[in-house]
Amino acid sequence: MIPPQEASARRREIEDKLKQEEETLSFIKDSLDKSDQLTKNMVSILSSFESRLMKLENSIIPVHKQTENLQRLQENVEKTLSCLDHVISYYHVASDTKKIIREGPTGRLEEYLGSMAKVQKAVEYFQDNSPDSPELNKVKLLFERGKESLESEFRSLMTRHSKVVSPVLILDLISGEDELEVQEEVSLEHLPEGVLQDVIRISRWLVEYGHNQDFMNVYYRIRSSMLDRSIKGLKEHFRKNSSSSGVPYSPAIPNKRKDTPTKKPVKRPGTIRKAQNLLKQYSQHGLDGKKGGSNLIPLEGHEHDFRVKHLSEALNDKHGPLAGRDDMLDVETDAYIHCISAFVRLAQSEYQLLTDIIPEHHQKKTFNSLIQDALEGLMLEGENIGAAARKAIGRHDYSAVLTVFPILRHLKQTKPEFDQVLQGTAVSTKNKLPSLIITLENTGAKALEDFADNIKNDPDKEYNMPKDGTVHELTSNAILFLQQLLDFQETAGAMLASQETSSSATSYSSEFSKRLLSTYICKVLGNLQLNLLSKSKVYEDPALSAIFLHNNYNYILKSLEKSELIQLVAVTQKTAERSYREHIEQQIQTYQRSWLKVTDYIAEKNLPVFQPGVKLRDKERQVIKERFKGFNDGLEELCKIQKAWAIPDTEQRDKIRQAQKHIVKETYGAFLHRYSSVPFTKNPEKYIKYRVDQVGDMIDRLFDTSA
């Protein structure tokens, strides 16, 4: 139960709060009354504003609409005036541009093309809006005249600024691929940069607006002429400037030519002439009996010895003029090879130029036409070389094949670049080079086959035989011919492989070609050996026949060894070297038997037996006299005859002399020792004519016509 005091206090507290709430409520009511009054006042103001705004809108909107209509009318008038000005301008195009178009685009192409653009728009306007207007004819005629002027300007720029590439620049261009040292790339500028840009702009306008393709024909004819003349100029440069010192020198790249097997060294064209003349002389008189071998005066003694010696040295010197077949190319062959390389480089350059000027979808066709004259000229020249070679081979003149080898090799080496350059051209164009390669390959193969057959069947036995038993021209020229194959092994092997009928020949490997070439060389050497054996029978003296075969076999062996032909022979004939050495030794032994008729007189088995201190009987004295006389006469006769024979190889000559001198001196020394003190005659000096050392001196003078 709450105490009375607390209840009273609680009541007073509640009454105070109630009084405060009543005061607050009274304040809120007053505030609401004031707010209602303000609201009524605001509503009244807004209603008044709305009424006034509506009155203003009703008066302004008609004015705005009227103003908008006036602005639209003004814009329409301005557009109409502008259109009228534009239309009227088309009627003035002919008079405004006539002078510029009549004077042509030379020197002001930009302005001229601007005028042509105006004329073109006028033509389009009249065609669309007034096709019957006389103004249309005017601007059409003006447009056609302007187009003709642009075509003429295109032709004029191409004609005036297209120039033949100088031979010196072409040589520098194609020599860059052969340089070991890095050098600046040689570039061609067919047209000056400013002219090129003008030509490009004209060509694009003619294609896009002129709808004309005739300029492409103009382009390819002019550039075709430049390409053809450039290559012919290079050929003429070789003919005029080539000398024994080699290829015409290019001053733009001084002192950078080199001499390596895989590159083009400085050529010495005079050397191939020498080699060809040797082969031609031989083939006319030696291989072909119909040519009349009797007209060729054989070289005798050391005159022939001198020729064979120096020919042998020239053939077998690895660093000499015949060391590399590339060093032997004559002017015509070398010029043709360089022209082939020049065509590839110039054609590549022409295509680069063409891509800037000719539309893409016409580039291949135009390029195909552009290169035809130059390409056909080169192919025709190559076919003529092949035809001349075939004709010469028909006469058994095998010097012609020396021209085919380097050309064929170069064509094959260049073929990948040829194929790349001719991509997209006509099939007939692409097939020209492969066809020429096949033609030359067949020609070379025919030459190789005929050469081997004629080596075997050469009928000349009497008129062209060396009287001193030295090396026959058949041998020296056969070896000369074979040595040319060393630098053309792949080419010659491919020639032989091309004639194979087996399926493997269609995809022959380098090893297959090498074996075929080795087999061919062995065949030629075998045919040569058979022919030499037949020729040796012409000699009545078996000893001279042996010397002849010895000289030829020795010459063949030394030539094979020094020229590295022996390695090629060894591919299919491992014992070739040993076989030749056996043949040489066999001929030496045959020759030595010629001295038996001398030594038999004084051989111990044929000497009379007598007792020392016992007086000789007349018969015994006569036998001794006959032995001395037979030896003396035989020695003198053989030395006189054999002194005129020749053995060009100094080593072999000394070897044969020493061996024979040893045998004769030993036998004669023993004979002289036994009978020099025997009283078999009252005149010993009549029979004992020579001392042992004198006999040796006489033998030392064998094979020496100068002694």
XYZ file of C-alpha atoms in Angstrom:
707
model
C 0.000 0.000 0.000
C 1.410 3.417 -1.203
C 1.997 5.966 1.508
C -0.232 9.114 1.353
C 2.680 11.452 0.821
C 3.922 9.598 -2.255
C 0.446 9.449 -3.766
C 0.011 13.173 -3.331
C 3.354 13.892 -4.938
C 2.555 11.571 -7.799
C -0.742 13.342 -8.421
C 0.912 16.739 -8.534
C 3.475 15.476 -11.047
C 0.782 14.119 -13.335
C -1.203 17.305 -13.147
C 1.895 19.338 -14.113
C 2.537 17.157 -17.174
C -1.106 17.382 -18.223
C -0.958 21.137 -18.008
C 2.165 21.173 -20.210
C 0.534 18.908 -22.811
C -2.508 21.147 -22.938
C -0.276 24.158 -23.568
C 1.511 22.318 -26.360
C -1.775 21.299 -27.934
C -2.968 24.848 -27.877
C 0.251 25.959 -29.636
C -0.154 23.354 -32.345
C -3.734 24.429 -33.013
C -2.614 28.016 -33.437
C 0.130 26.964 -35.812
C -2.266 24.942 -37.931
C -4.589 27.854 -38.223
C -1.780 30.090 -39.411
C -0.607 27.419 -41.929
C -4.115 27.096 -43.346
C -4.233 30.818 -43.802
C -0.883 30.864 -45.622
C -1.939 28.007 -47.845
C -5.048 29.836 -48.858
C -3.004 32.900 -49.693
C -0.477 30.842 -51.835
C -3.262 29.102 -53.715
C -4.733 32.477 -54.493
C -1.386 33.776 -55.804
C -0.764 30.685 -57.948
C -4.219 30.847 -59.423
C -3.600 34.426 -60.366
C -0.160 33.546 -61.931
C -1.648 30.681 -63.914
C -4.290 32.928 -65.290
C -1.743 35.509 -66.383
C 0.633 32.858 -67.917
C -2.219 31.422 -69.936
C -3.024 34.815 -71.292
C 0.674 35.317 -72.273
C 0.887 31.913 -73.977
C -2.249 32.559 -75.947
C -0.678 35.741 -77.282
C 2.955 34.441 -77.951
C 2.368 31.032 -79.619
C 0.830 32.442 -82.810
C 3.781 34.826 -83.167
C 6.266 31.963 -82.710
C 4.587 29.823 -85.290
C 4.538 32.644 -87.761
C 8.256 33.313 -87.168
C 9.097 29.611 -87.631
C 7.272 29.561 -90.928
C 9.143 32.625 -92.070
C 12.500 30.983 -91.183
C 11.585 27.838 -93.103
C 10.623 29.874 -96.096
C 13.958 31.689 -95.903
C 15.900 28.391 -95.748
C 14.011 27.028 -98.735
C 14.814 30.145 -100.700
C 18.508 29.840 -99.819
C 18.608 26.148 -100.762
C 16.856 26.903 -103.996
C 19.347 29.639 -104.790
C 22.240 27.282 -103.900
C 20.838 24.552 -106.137
C 20.400 27.034 -108.909
C 24.011 28.162 -108.485
C 25.162 24.500 -108.496
C 23.143 23.700 -111.598
C 24.275 26.854 -113.338
C 27.917 25.947 -112.500
C 27.604 22.774 -114.607
C 26.746 24.941 -117.577
C 30.010 26.823 -117.043
C 32.249 23.729 -116.557
C 33.015 23.409 -120.257
C 34.141 27.012 -120.598
C 36.000 27.013 -117.253
C 38.038 23.841 -117.909
C 38.418 23.941 -121.694
C 41.718 25.816 -121.665
C 43.346 23.591 -119.023
C 42.277 20.390 -120.743
C 43.331 21.666 -124.147
C 46.834 22.513 -122.864
C 47.244 19.058 -121.362
C 48.442 17.687 -117.989
C 52.186 18.105 -118.545
C 53.702 19.874 -115.565
C 50.407 20.364 -113.722
C 48.847 16.961 -113.239
C 47.142 17.858 -109.943
C 45.307 20.823 -111.469
C 44.463 18.827 -114.576
C 42.935 15.956 -112.614
C 40.903 18.507 -110.619
C 39.479 19.892 -113.876
C 38.723 16.387 -115.111
C 36.830 15.717 -111.877
C 34.629 18.766 -112.583
C 33.967 17.633 -116.143
C 33.113 14.152 -114.967
C 30.568 15.474 -112.451
C 29.015 17.656 -115.138
C 28.658 14.623 -117.413
C 26.977 12.671 -114.615
C 24.599 15.577 -113.862
C 23.448 16.104 -117.423
C 23.081 12.343 -117.978
C 20.809 12.107 -114.938
C 18.865 15.338 -115.301
C 19.059 16.525 -118.879
C 20.157 13.721 -121.207
C 18.964 15.661 -124.256
C 20.827 18.803 -123.340
C 23.443 20.066 -125.831
C 25.630 20.769 -122.807
C 25.925 17.024 -122.254
C 27.632 16.582 -125.618
C 30.012 19.414 -124.842
C 31.196 17.999 -121.537
C 31.329 14.464 -122.974
C 33.623 15.577 -125.774
C 35.709 17.512 -123.291
C 35.947 14.444 -121.015
C 37.042 12.192 -123.882
C 39.639 14.743 -124.984
C 40.926 14.957 -121.415
C 41.110 11.180 -121.146
C 43.056 10.984 -124.393
C 45.451 13.613 -123.070
C 46.003 11.577 -119.930
C 46.639 8.448 -122.014
C 49.064 10.430 -124.136
C 50.766 11.806 -121.019
C 51.089 8.283 -119.631
C 52.691 7.119 -122.873
C 54.933 10.172 -122.982
C 56.143 9.779 -119.387
C 56.852 6.081 -119.874
C 58.634 6.677 -123.177
C 60.731 9.671 -122.092
C 61.786 8.371 -118.705
C 62.105 4.615 -119.335
C 65.754 3.919 -119.993
C 67.797 0.852 -120.866
C 69.681 -0.492 -117.834
C 73.407 -0.109 -118.427
C 75.516 -3.297 -118.692
C 77.749 -2.139 -115.837
C 74.754 -1.741 -113.520
C 73.401 -5.141 -114.557
C 76.774 -6.761 -113.824
C 76.788 -5.151 -110.399
C 73.218 -6.303 -109.832
C 73.895 -9.948 -110.655
C 77.334 -10.038 -109.039
C 75.875 -9.216 -105.638
C 74.706 -12.830 -105.253
C 78.262 -14.072 -105.760
C 79.999 -11.875 -103.202
C 81.222 -13.357 -99.947
C 81.556 -9.923 -98.385
C 78.466 -8.026 -97.309
C 77.917 -5.092 -99.597
C 75.290 -2.477 -100.268
C 72.378 -3.756 -102.290
C 72.374 -2.559 -105.865
C 68.945 -1.140 -106.708
C 67.376 -0.134 -109.995
C 65.405 3.060 -110.546
C 63.434 2.488 -113.711
C 61.572 5.803 -113.339
C 62.381 8.929 -111.283
C 60.306 9.077 -108.102
C 58.300 12.121 -109.204
C 57.543 10.613 -112.602
C 56.604 7.306 -110.989
C 54.052 9.004 -108.744
C 52.531 10.811 -111.749
C 52.338 7.563 -113.711
C 50.676 5.817 -110.767
C 48.065 8.606 -110.404
C 47.284 8.581 -114.115
C 46.944 4.785 -114.219
C 44.607 4.781 -111.232
C 42.461 7.538 -112.759
C 42.262 5.717 -116.091
C 41.133 2.539 -114.365
C 38.711 4.132 -111.895
C 37.198 6.954 -113.964
C 38.364 6.468 -117.530
C 37.396 2.785 -117.653
C 40.387 2.290 -119.939
C 42.820 -0.648 -120.156
C 44.690 0.339 -123.286
C 47.370 2.036 -121.207
C 48.353 -1.417 -119.892
C 49.272 -2.449 -123.433
C 51.262 0.754 -123.808
C 53.002 0.005 -120.511
C 54.024 -3.570 -121.295
C 55.233 -2.707 -124.815
C 57.487 0.095 -123.544
C 58.841 -1.881 -120.579
C 59.197 -5.017 -122.702
C 61.364 -3.077 -125.126
C 63.505 -1.747 -122.255
C 63.949 -5.234 -120.793
C 64.850 -6.764 -124.149
C 67.243 -3.954 -125.039
C 68.905 -4.103 -121.621
C 69.704 -7.793 -122.032
C 70.869 -7.331 -125.618
C 73.005 -4.410 -124.470
C 74.683 -6.645 -121.882
C 75.405 -9.225 -124.570
C 76.867 -6.601 -126.869
C 78.930 -5.248 -123.964
C 80.549 -8.667 -123.610
C 81.279 -8.910 -127.311
C 82.885 -5.474 -127.489
C 84.780 -5.373 -124.228
C 85.741 -8.961 -123.424
C 89.412 -9.741 -123.848
C 91.875 -12.332 -122.681
C 91.749 -10.741 -119.248
C 88.217 -11.988 -118.705
C 84.720 -10.651 -118.130
C 84.054 -6.939 -118.657
C 84.919 -5.287 -115.371
C 82.298 -3.544 -113.325
C 83.776 -0.401 -111.756
C 80.950 -0.050 -109.271
C 82.238 -2.992 -107.245
C 86.053 -2.892 -107.458
C 88.306 -5.774 -106.508
C 85.563 -8.017 -105.198
C 85.573 -10.769 -107.777
C 86.645 -14.140 -106.452
C 87.493 -17.588 -107.707
C 85.683 -20.327 -105.838
C 84.035 -23.495 -107.184
C 80.550 -22.359 -106.193
C 80.842 -18.780 -107.432
C 81.515 -17.099 -110.727
C 85.219 -16.260 -110.926
C 86.788 -13.926 -113.398
C 86.565 -15.723 -116.706
C 89.359 -16.211 -119.184
C 87.440 -16.782 -122.425
C 90.552 -17.308 -124.513
C 91.283 -20.604 -122.801
C 88.124 -22.344 -123.868
C 88.938 -21.379 -127.434
C 92.264 -23.178 -127.060
C 90.625 -26.261 -125.598
C 87.913 -26.225 -128.253
C 90.454 -25.790 -131.047
C 92.470 -28.747 -129.771
C 89.356 -30.897 -129.664
C 88.167 -29.565 -133.011
C 91.508 -30.284 -134.662
C 91.438 -33.755 -133.239
C 87.804 -34.452 -134.028
C 88.274 -33.309 -137.626
C 91.342 -35.433 -138.239
C 91.438 -38.045 -135.526
C 87.948 -39.218 -134.645
C 86.389 -38.922 -138.047
C 88.145 -40.908 -140.731
C 86.085 -39.166 -143.416
C 87.832 -35.880 -142.680
C 91.005 -37.091 -144.296
C 93.579 -37.831 -141.655
C 96.357 -37.734 -144.240
C 96.177 -33.954 -144.301
C 97.349 -33.726 -140.692
C 101.143 -33.712 -140.472
C 102.144 -35.739 -137.427
C 104.521 -34.162 -134.959
C 107.794 -35.972 -134.673
C 110.288 -36.538 -131.918
C 110.658 -33.817 -129.353
C 108.382 -31.471 -131.205
C 105.595 -33.866 -130.326
C 107.185 -34.468 -126.939
C 107.102 -30.725 -126.236
C 103.432 -30.483 -127.212
C 102.376 -33.450 -125.118
C 104.453 -32.344 -122.149
C 102.952 -28.887 -122.002
C 99.450 -30.070 -122.809
C 99.823 -32.554 -119.976
C 101.015 -29.870 -117.598
C 98.155 -27.589 -118.611
C 95.603 -30.345 -118.148
C 96.878 -31.518 -114.793
C 97.746 -28.227 -113.115
C 94.997 -27.806 -110.512
C 95.549 -24.073 -110.487
C 96.232 -23.641 -114.190
C 94.030 -22.258 -116.937
C 92.178 -25.542 -117.338
C 91.762 -26.081 -113.594
C 88.174 -24.819 -113.461
C 85.733 -25.131 -116.300
C 84.235 -21.806 -115.200
C 87.541 -20.174 -116.147
C 87.212 -21.442 -119.721
C 83.889 -20.026 -120.802
C 84.201 -18.203 -124.088
C 82.643 -14.802 -124.637
C 79.401 -16.050 -126.190
C 78.799 -18.671 -123.525
C 79.711 -16.350 -120.705
C 77.532 -13.602 -122.155
C 74.563 -15.984 -122.424
C 74.983 -17.173 -118.835
C 75.128 -13.595 -117.581
C 72.086 -12.692 -119.694
C 70.107 -15.500 -118.049
C 70.956 -14.140 -114.592
C 70.270 -10.612 -115.806
C 66.819 -11.627 -117.048
C 65.874 -13.017 -113.633
C 67.014 -9.896 -111.779
C 65.522 -7.455 -114.277
C 62.238 -9.377 -114.453
C 61.975 -9.293 -110.659
C 62.552 -5.549 -110.743
C 60.001 -5.100 -113.540
C 57.383 -6.959 -111.536
C 57.967 -4.749 -108.510
C 57.512 -1.669 -110.697
C 54.442 -3.149 -112.350
C 52.648 -3.806 -109.042
C 52.630 -0.071 -108.311
C 51.217 0.923 -111.703
C 48.987 -1.903 -112.974
C 45.781 -2.996 -111.117
C 46.230 -6.214 -109.177
C 43.905 -8.380 -111.256
C 45.780 -7.386 -114.445
C 49.336 -7.703 -113.095
C 50.104 -11.346 -113.995
C 48.722 -11.038 -117.522
C 50.592 -7.779 -118.173
C 53.814 -9.219 -116.722
C 53.434 -12.312 -118.902
C 53.237 -10.103 -121.997
C 56.036 -7.816 -120.796
C 58.686 -10.559 -120.493
C 57.819 -12.461 -123.677
C 60.242 -10.782 -126.096
C 63.259 -11.020 -123.785
C 62.402 -14.548 -122.649
C 61.752 -15.839 -126.150
C 65.002 -14.256 -127.316
C 66.958 -16.033 -124.592
C 65.208 -19.331 -125.171
C 65.749 -19.058 -128.936
C 69.424 -18.345 -128.395
C 69.654 -21.349 -126.090
C 67.925 -23.523 -128.682
C 70.327 -22.225 -131.331
C 73.243 -23.184 -129.091
C 71.738 -26.641 -128.758
C 71.119 -26.867 -132.514
C 74.676 -25.739 -133.288
C 75.979 -28.298 -130.808
C 73.901 -31.064 -132.383
C 75.122 -30.080 -135.823
C 78.742 -30.051 -134.641
C 78.291 -33.374 -132.881
C 76.957 -34.776 -136.135
C 80.322 -33.805 -137.655
C 82.074 -35.405 -134.650
C 83.185 -31.976 -133.456
C 82.896 -32.477 -129.706
C 84.179 -29.037 -128.783
C 80.570 -27.852 -129.057
C 79.510 -29.774 -125.968
C 81.927 -27.670 -123.914
C 79.491 -24.816 -124.492
C 76.449 -26.843 -123.475
C 77.789 -27.933 -120.071
C 78.206 -24.526 -118.366
C 74.978 -23.209 -119.859
C 72.978 -26.236 -118.777
C 74.439 -26.128 -115.291
C 73.595 -22.443 -114.935
C 70.060 -22.952 -116.244
C 69.466 -25.651 -113.640
C 70.923 -23.528 -110.864
C 68.771 -20.580 -111.922
C 65.568 -22.588 -112.451
C 64.155 -22.102 -108.898
C 64.452 -18.330 -109.283
C 63.000 -18.580 -112.794
C 60.006 -20.508 -111.477
C 59.465 -17.980 -108.715
C 59.613 -15.039 -111.120
C 57.202 -16.714 -113.550
C 54.562 -17.577 -110.945
C 51.116 -16.768 -112.275
C 52.226 -16.467 -115.904
C 50.871 -18.609 -118.724
C 51.699 -22.317 -118.764
C 53.497 -21.898 -122.091
C 55.722 -19.254 -120.488
C 56.542 -21.443 -117.497
C 57.428 -24.386 -119.742
C 59.999 -22.545 -121.848
C 62.957 -23.048 -119.502
C 62.241 -26.718 -118.626
C 61.895 -27.421 -122.352
C 65.254 -25.796 -123.084
C 66.888 -27.733 -120.241
C 65.568 -31.021 -121.649
C 66.805 -30.089 -125.132
C 70.308 -29.234 -123.943
C 70.390 -32.272 -121.664
C 69.548 -34.580 -124.563
C 72.113 -32.814 -126.740
C 74.824 -33.245 -124.121
C 73.916 -36.877 -123.544
C 74.107 -37.532 -127.299
C 77.524 -35.875 -127.404
C 78.800 -38.008 -124.544
C 77.502 -41.168 -126.154
C 78.935 -40.345 -129.588
C 82.262 -39.313 -128.107
C 82.644 -42.656 -126.330
C 81.735 -44.556 -129.508
C 84.125 -42.577 -131.677
C 86.969 -43.042 -129.210
C 86.486 -46.750 -129.711
C 86.008 -46.666 -133.475
C 88.544 -44.021 -134.517
C 89.950 -45.540 -137.760
C 93.065 -43.391 -138.060
C 96.043 -45.722 -137.651
C 98.683 -44.755 -140.179
C 98.600 -41.069 -141.029
C 98.424 -39.598 -137.553
C 100.649 -41.997 -135.627
C 103.576 -40.334 -133.809
C 106.817 -41.680 -135.271
C 108.583 -41.285 -131.944
C 106.016 -43.366 -130.044
C 104.843 -40.501 -127.854
C 101.312 -39.750 -126.671
C 98.708 -39.916 -129.409
C 96.331 -37.003 -129.954
C 93.481 -39.428 -129.392
C 94.720 -39.881 -125.834
C 95.490 -36.264 -125.028
C 92.190 -35.009 -126.409
C 90.149 -37.764 -124.798
C 91.665 -36.902 -121.424
C 91.148 -33.198 -122.085
C 87.490 -33.868 -122.793
C 87.027 -36.024 -119.702
C 88.674 -33.459 -117.475
C 86.032 -30.931 -118.453
C 83.533 -33.205 -116.723
C 85.169 -32.671 -113.329
C 83.595 -29.254 -112.857
C 80.302 -30.467 -114.338
C 79.872 -33.774 -112.562
C 76.257 -33.218 -111.549
C 75.373 -31.814 -114.962
C 77.043 -34.629 -116.892
C 75.608 -37.226 -114.530
C 72.129 -35.782 -114.995
C 72.609 -35.900 -118.778
C 73.414 -39.591 -118.594
C 70.614 -40.249 -116.101
C 68.091 -38.514 -118.358
C 68.698 -41.198 -120.962
C 68.002 -44.051 -118.556
C 64.717 -45.851 -119.213
C 64.407 -47.297 -115.705
C 61.809 -45.846 -113.371
C 64.502 -44.830 -110.912
C 65.891 -42.427 -113.482
C 62.873 -40.179 -113.135
C 63.941 -39.289 -109.606
C 67.635 -39.998 -109.720
C 69.847 -39.019 -106.835
C 73.232 -37.338 -106.981
C 74.835 -40.653 -106.025
C 73.074 -42.364 -108.913
C 74.294 -39.672 -111.315
C 77.824 -39.951 -109.954
C 77.892 -43.694 -110.548
C 76.598 -43.210 -114.090
C 79.316 -40.657 -114.778
C 81.960 -42.941 -113.318
C 80.704 -45.780 -115.501
C 80.825 -43.492 -118.532
C 84.409 -42.385 -117.858
C 85.463 -46.006 -117.394
C 83.768 -46.807 -120.700
C 85.672 -44.032 -122.494
C 88.959 -45.153 -120.948
C 88.210 -48.740 -121.902
C 87.413 -47.723 -125.480
C 90.566 -45.633 -125.562
C 92.669 -48.555 -124.385
C 91.224 -50.844 -127.057
C 91.878 -48.256 -129.745
C 95.448 -47.682 -128.567
C 96.116 -51.407 -128.682
C 94.839 -51.480 -132.245
C 96.919 -48.453 -133.223
C 100.081 -49.868 -131.645
C 100.033 -52.668 -134.195
C 100.849 -50.122 -136.887
C 104.440 -50.068 -135.627
C 106.597 -52.778 -137.156
C 108.990 -52.653 -134.201
C 107.439 -54.307 -131.113
C 109.680 -52.181 -128.895
C 108.354 -48.948 -130.390
C 104.832 -50.308 -130.025
C 105.580 -50.959 -126.339
C 106.987 -47.433 -125.886
C 103.868 -46.008 -127.554
C 101.529 -47.929 -125.252
C 103.713 -47.128 -122.230
C 103.614 -43.398 -122.981
C 99.870 -43.373 -123.488
C 99.085 -45.506 -120.439
C 101.416 -43.435 -118.287
C 99.909 -40.207 -119.613
C 96.393 -41.470 -118.844
C 97.344 -42.539 -115.317
C 99.155 -39.297 -114.475
C 96.307 -37.242 -115.906
C 93.752 -39.201 -113.898
C 95.722 -38.743 -110.695
C 96.562 -35.071 -111.077
C 93.090 -34.029 -112.210
C 91.300 -36.090 -109.546
C 89.544 -38.079 -112.222
C 90.901 -41.171 -110.496
C 88.534 -40.632 -107.549
C 85.595 -40.507 -109.916
C 86.776 -43.614 -111.743
C 87.201 -45.409 -108.414
C 83.467 -45.076 -107.700
C 82.821 -48.046 -110.007
C 86.337 -49.310 -110.778
C 88.391 -49.705 -107.622
C 91.396 -51.327 -109.315
C 91.796 -48.882 -112.205
C 95.001 -47.311 -110.880
C 96.624 -50.662 -110.163
C 95.551 -51.950 -113.565
C 97.230 -49.047 -115.376
C 100.416 -49.512 -113.377
C 100.448 -53.185 -114.368
C 99.949 -52.259 -118.033
C 102.790 -49.746 -117.815
C 105.121 -52.280 -116.236
C 104.137 -54.867 -118.823
C 105.066 -52.516 -121.662
C 108.399 -51.728 -120.000
C 109.154 -55.429 -119.894
C 108.157 -55.786 -123.541
C 110.490 -52.936 -124.434
C 113.351 -54.461 -122.443
C 113.078 -57.640 -124.493
C 114.225 -55.617 -127.504
C 117.708 -55.576 -125.910
C 117.930 -59.335 -125.716
C 119.305 -59.478 -129.247
C 122.175 -57.338 -127.968
C 122.781 -58.967 -124.597
C 122.317 -62.490 -125.927
C 125.621 -62.104 -127.810
C 127.471 -61.652 -124.548
C 125.291 -63.719 -122.220
C 127.240 -66.241 -120.185
C 125.167 -69.137 -121.445
C 126.295 -68.455 -125.012
C 130.001 -67.959 -124.271
C 132.671 -70.543 -125.319
C 134.371 -72.517 -122.568
C 138.162 -72.588 -122.552
C 140.950 -73.469 -120.158
C 143.020 -70.619 -118.775
C 146.551 -70.586 -120.141
C 145.583 -72.849 -123.043
C 145.980 -71.389 -126.477
C 142.655 -70.689 -128.129
C 141.760 -72.466 -131.244
C 140.775 -70.539 -134.343
C 137.142 -71.494 -133.942
C 137.049 -70.195 -130.381
C 138.708 -66.942 -131.350
C 136.187 -66.527 -134.149
C 133.277 -67.066 -131.764
C 134.606 -64.381 -129.402
C 135.069 -61.967 -132.300
C 131.506 -62.607 -133.429
C 130.221 -61.995 -129.904
C 131.998 -58.632 -129.685
C 130.939 -57.645 -133.179
C 127.312 -58.682 -132.602
C 127.149 -56.728 -129.359
C 128.761 -53.625 -130.858
C 126.571 -53.616 -133.939
C 123.394 -54.300 -131.947
C 124.221 -51.609 -129.393
C 124.914 -49.015 -132.063
C 121.808 -49.907 -134.023
C 119.472 -49.811 -131.030
C 120.917 -46.576 -129.697
C 120.597 -44.954 -133.114
C 116.972 -46.064 -133.494
C 115.785 -45.542 -129.928
C 117.443 -42.173 -129.583
C 114.688 -40.874 -131.896
C 111.953 -42.309 -129.703
C 110.346 -40.195 -126.998
C 109.272 -40.728 -123.404
C 107.846 -37.360 -122.245
C 107.679 -38.330 -118.572
C 111.122 -37.550 -117.117
C 110.673 -39.924 -114.202
C 109.662 -42.816 -116.424
C 112.400 -42.003 -118.941
C 115.077 -42.085 -116.247
C 113.624 -45.235 -114.738
C 113.677 -47.116 -118.049
C 117.169 -45.879 -118.888
C 118.560 -46.850 -115.496
C 116.998 -50.301 -115.550
C 118.263 -50.998 -119.044
C 121.695 -49.525 -118.307
C 122.021 -51.734 -115.232
C 121.219 -54.904 -117.178
C 123.448 -54.114 -120.160
C 126.385 -52.777 -118.147
C 126.341 -55.749 -115.801
C 126.241 -58.242 -118.658
C 128.796 -56.362 -120.767
C 131.043 -55.798 -117.736
C 131.173 -59.512 -116.967
C 131.815 -60.319 -120.634
C 134.534 -57.703 -120.944
C 136.166 -58.808 -117.733
C 136.389 -62.359 -119.028
C 137.713 -61.657 -122.530
C 139.523 -58.330 -122.417
C 142.806 -60.086 -121.421
C 142.260 -63.102 -123.695
C 144.422 -63.013 -126.866
C 141.597 -63.681 -129.308
C 142.799 -61.096 -131.836
C 145.853 -59.119 -132.861
C 143.652 -55.939 -133.086
C 141.678 -55.823 -129.806
C 140.628 -52.175 -130.351
C 138.670 -53.346 -133.407
C 136.404 -55.468 -131.213
C 136.652 -53.907 -127.789
C 135.239 -50.584 -128.973
C 133.472 -49.448 -125.786
C 134.253 -49.304 -122.135
C 131.483 -50.167 -119.676
C 130.895 -46.515 -118.749
C 130.722 -45.581 -122.437
C 127.959 -48.138 -122.920
C 126.115 -46.517 -119.991
C 126.525 -43.070 -121.554
C 125.092 -44.333 -124.836
C 122.023 -45.728 -123.061
C 121.619 -42.424 -121.177
C 121.138 -40.741 -124.517
C 118.162 -42.916 -125.475
C 114.847 -41.108 -126.079
C 116.706 -37.841 -126.614
C 116.773 -36.499 -130.161
C 118.848 -33.512 -129.061
C 121.734 -35.725 -127.964
